[in-house]
Coordinates of C-alpha atoms in Angstrom, one line a residue:
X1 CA -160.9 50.6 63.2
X2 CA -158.0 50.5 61.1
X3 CA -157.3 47.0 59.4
X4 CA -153.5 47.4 60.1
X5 CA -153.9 48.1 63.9
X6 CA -156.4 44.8 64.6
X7 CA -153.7 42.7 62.6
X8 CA -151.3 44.3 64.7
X9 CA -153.4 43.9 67.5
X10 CA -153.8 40.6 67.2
X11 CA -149.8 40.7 67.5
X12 CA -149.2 38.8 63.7
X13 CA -147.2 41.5 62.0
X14 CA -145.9 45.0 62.4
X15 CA -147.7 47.8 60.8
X16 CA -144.9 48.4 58.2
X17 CA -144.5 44.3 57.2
X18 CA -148.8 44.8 57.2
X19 CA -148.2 47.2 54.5
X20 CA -145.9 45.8 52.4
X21 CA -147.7 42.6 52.4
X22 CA -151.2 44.3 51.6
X23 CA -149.8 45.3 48.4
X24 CA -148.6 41.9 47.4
X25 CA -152.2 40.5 48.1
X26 CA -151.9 38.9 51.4
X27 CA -154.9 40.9 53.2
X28 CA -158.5 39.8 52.6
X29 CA -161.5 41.6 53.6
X30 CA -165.2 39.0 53.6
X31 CA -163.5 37.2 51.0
X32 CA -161.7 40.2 48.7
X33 CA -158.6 40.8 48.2
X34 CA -157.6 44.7 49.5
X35 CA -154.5 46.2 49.1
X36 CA -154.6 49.2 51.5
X37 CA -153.9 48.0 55.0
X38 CA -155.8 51.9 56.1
X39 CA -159.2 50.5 54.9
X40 CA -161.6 50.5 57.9
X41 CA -163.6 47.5 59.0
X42 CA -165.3 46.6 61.8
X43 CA -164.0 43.7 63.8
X44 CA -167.2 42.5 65.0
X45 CA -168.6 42.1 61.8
X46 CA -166.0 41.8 59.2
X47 CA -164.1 38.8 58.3
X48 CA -160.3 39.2 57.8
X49 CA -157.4 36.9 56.8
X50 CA -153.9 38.2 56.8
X51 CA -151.2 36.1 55.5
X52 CA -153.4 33.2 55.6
X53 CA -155.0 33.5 58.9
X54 CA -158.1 34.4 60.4
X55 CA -157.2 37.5 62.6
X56 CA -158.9 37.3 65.7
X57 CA -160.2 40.6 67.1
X58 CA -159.4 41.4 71.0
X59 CA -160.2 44.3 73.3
X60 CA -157.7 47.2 73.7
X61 CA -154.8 46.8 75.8
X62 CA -153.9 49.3 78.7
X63 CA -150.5 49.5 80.5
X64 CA -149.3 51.0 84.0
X65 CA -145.5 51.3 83.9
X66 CA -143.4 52.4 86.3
X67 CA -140.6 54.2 84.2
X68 CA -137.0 54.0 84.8
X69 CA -134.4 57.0 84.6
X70 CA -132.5 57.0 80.9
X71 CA -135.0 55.7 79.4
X72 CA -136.9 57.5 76.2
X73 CA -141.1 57.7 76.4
X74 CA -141.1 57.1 72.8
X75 CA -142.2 54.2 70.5
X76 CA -139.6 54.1 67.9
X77 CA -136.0 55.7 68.4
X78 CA -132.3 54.6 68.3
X79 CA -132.0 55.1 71.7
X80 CA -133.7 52.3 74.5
X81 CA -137.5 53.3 74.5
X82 CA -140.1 52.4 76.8
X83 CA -141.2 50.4 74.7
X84 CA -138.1 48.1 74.7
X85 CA -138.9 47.2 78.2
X86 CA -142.2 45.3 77.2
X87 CA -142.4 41.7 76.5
X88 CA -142.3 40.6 72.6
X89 CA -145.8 40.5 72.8
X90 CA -146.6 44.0 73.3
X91 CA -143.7 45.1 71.6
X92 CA -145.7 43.8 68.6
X93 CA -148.9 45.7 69.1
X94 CA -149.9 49.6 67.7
X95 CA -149.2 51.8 71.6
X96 CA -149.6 54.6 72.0
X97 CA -147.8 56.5 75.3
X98 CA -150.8 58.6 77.0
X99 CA -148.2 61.8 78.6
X100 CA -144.7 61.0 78.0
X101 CA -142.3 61.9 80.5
X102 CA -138.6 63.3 80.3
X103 CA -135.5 61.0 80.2
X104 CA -134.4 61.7 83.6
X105 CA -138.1 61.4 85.2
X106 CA -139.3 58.5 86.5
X107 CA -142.9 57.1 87.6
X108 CA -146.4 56.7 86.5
X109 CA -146.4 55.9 82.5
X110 CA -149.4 54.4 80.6
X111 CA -149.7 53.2 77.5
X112 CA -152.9 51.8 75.0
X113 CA -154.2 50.6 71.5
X114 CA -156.9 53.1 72.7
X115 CA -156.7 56.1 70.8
X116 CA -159.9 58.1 72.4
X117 CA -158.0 57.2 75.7
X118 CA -154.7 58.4 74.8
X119 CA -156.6 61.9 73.7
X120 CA -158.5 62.2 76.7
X121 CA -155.7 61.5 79.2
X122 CA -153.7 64.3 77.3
X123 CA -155.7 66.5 76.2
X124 CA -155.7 69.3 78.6
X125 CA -159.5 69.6 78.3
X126 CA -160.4 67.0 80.1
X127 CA -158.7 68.5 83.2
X128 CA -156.8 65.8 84.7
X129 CA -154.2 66.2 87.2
X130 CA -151.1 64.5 86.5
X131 CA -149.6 64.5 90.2
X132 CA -145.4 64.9 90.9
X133 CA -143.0 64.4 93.5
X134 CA -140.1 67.1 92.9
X135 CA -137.0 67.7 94.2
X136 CA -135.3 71.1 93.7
X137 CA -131.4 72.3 93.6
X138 CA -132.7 76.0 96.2
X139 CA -135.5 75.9 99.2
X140 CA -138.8 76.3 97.8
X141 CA -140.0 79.5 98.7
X142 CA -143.9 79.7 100.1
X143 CA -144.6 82.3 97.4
X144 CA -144.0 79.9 95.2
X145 CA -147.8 78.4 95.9
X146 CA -149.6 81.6 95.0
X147 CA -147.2 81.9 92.0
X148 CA -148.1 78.2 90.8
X149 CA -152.0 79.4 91.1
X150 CA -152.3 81.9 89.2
X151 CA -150.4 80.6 86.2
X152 CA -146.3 81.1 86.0
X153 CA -145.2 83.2 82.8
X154 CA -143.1 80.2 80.8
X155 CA -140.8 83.0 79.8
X156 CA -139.2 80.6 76.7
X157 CA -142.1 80.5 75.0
X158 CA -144.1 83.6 76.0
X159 CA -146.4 82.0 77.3
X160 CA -148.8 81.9 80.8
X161 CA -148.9 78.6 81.8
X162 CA -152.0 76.9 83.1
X163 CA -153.1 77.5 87.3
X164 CA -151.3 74.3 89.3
X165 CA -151.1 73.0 92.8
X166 CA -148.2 73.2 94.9
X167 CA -147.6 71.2 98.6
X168 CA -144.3 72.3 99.9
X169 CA -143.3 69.1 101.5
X170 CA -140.1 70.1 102.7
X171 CA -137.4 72.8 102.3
X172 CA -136.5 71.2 98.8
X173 CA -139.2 68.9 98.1
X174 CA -143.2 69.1 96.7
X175 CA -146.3 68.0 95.4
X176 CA -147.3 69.8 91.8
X177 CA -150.2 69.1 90.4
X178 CA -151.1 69.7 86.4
X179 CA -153.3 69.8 83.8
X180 CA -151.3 70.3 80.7
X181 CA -148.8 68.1 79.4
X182 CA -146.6 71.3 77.8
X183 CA -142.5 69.9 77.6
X184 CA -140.5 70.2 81.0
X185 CA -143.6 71.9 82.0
X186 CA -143.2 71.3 86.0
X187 CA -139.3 71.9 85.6
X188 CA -140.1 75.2 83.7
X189 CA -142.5 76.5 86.3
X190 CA -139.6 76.1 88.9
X191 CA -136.9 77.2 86.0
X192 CA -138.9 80.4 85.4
X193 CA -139.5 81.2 89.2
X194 CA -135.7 81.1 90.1
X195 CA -135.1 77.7 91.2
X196 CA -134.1 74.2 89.6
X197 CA -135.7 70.9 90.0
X198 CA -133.1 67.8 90.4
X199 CA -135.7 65.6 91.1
X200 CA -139.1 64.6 89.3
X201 CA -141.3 61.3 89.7
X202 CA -144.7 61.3 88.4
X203 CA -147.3 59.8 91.2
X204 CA -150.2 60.1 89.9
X205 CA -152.7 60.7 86.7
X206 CA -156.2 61.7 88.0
X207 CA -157.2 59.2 90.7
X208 CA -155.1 56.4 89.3
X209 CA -151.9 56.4 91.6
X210 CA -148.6 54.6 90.9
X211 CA -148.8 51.1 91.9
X212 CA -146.5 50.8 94.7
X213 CA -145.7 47.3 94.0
X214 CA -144.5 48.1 90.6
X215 CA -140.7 48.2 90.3
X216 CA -138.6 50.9 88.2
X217 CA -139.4 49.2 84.5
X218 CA -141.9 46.8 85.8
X219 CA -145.1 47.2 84.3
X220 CA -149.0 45.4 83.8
X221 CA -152.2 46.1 82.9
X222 CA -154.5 48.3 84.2
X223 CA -157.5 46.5 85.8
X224 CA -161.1 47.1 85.5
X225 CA -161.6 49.5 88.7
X226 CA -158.2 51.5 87.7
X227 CA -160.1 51.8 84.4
X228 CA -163.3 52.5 85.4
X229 CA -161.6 55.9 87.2
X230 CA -161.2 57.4 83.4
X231 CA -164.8 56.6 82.3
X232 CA -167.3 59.7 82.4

């Protein structure tokens, strides 16, 4: 791994301040000095000092949130972030969001150090369902279901979106289910299809549901079983 992200990690700098200060001489590598805070090392082997101090070497970190309205799923912006809603220590470490969600949505939100976790839980190779509740402005029309299936035509961008599940719940309300994490994807498919969502909460991503428990802006880390529903 990176040298910057297991400093950061280890929550004793920001990747930036890590750069700056490699260049002055404060990062050593089994007794070297190294100026490029990119240089790979492996934490199980390698001895590092940053600043002065040993840096100790921890597992990844995984994150269930339940997101908030207004709030960005970014990592760095001038508006509040997701990320502002973590405590200082996390705040501190190198996350990544895994399927970021619009302003107005709420729900389901994770977030790692794990990079090959991140790609898998967005990449739309690996298939998994990311589950919604929707809300919609017209009556969802049952056509709608065979429309979903066979791949809506995303007209502003020419195009055919991937097959997805829909439950008509109600007259205005739904279950979609997709595999692709393309922007304003679910509201598009409705958008393209004649109707308007006014409502969207993410429930689920594969089997992992949204903890119940979890309050709008609460958040924790994933546990070992919730974990063990990603590995292959």
């Amino acid at each position: 791994m990176r040298v910057d992200k297991m400093i950061g990690n280890a929550k004793l700098d920001t990747r930036r301040n890590i750069k700056r200060n490699a260049k002055k001489g404060a990062l050593i590598i089994n007794g070297e000095i190294v100026k490029d805070s990119s240089t790979q090392v492996d934490p199980n082997v390698d001895e590092v000092f940053y600043m002065g101090e040993f840096v100790e070497y921890f597992d990844n970190i995984y994150i269930i949130m339940n997101k908030p309205a207004g709030v960005l799923s970014a990592t760095v912006d001038e508006d509040e972030t997701v990320i502002d809603l973590l405590d200082d220590f996390y705040q501190m470490l190198d996350l990544s969001i895994a399927g970021r969600l619009d302003k107005d949505t709420t729900g389901l939100l994770l977030l790692s150090t794990d990079g090959k976790f991140i790609h898998k839980i967005t990449s739309p190779n690996s298939n998994i369902e990311k589950t919604y509740e929707v809300e919609t402005r017209d009556t969802i029309d049952e056509s709608l279901i065979e429309e979903f299936k066979n791949g809506v035509e995303i007209k502003e961008e020419g195009y055919i979106a991937r097959p997805a599940k829909l439950e008509i719940i109600d007259e205005k309300k739904a279950i979609v289910k997709v595999t692709e994490g393309k922007f304003h994807l679910v509201k598009r498919l409705f958008s393209n299809l004649g109707n308007e969502v006014v409502g969207l909460k993410r429930i689920a991503i594969g089997d992992l549901k949204l903890d119940p428990f979890l309050n709008e802006g609460a958040y924790r880390e994933l546990n070992e079983d919730e974990l063990e529903l990603f590995l292959d």
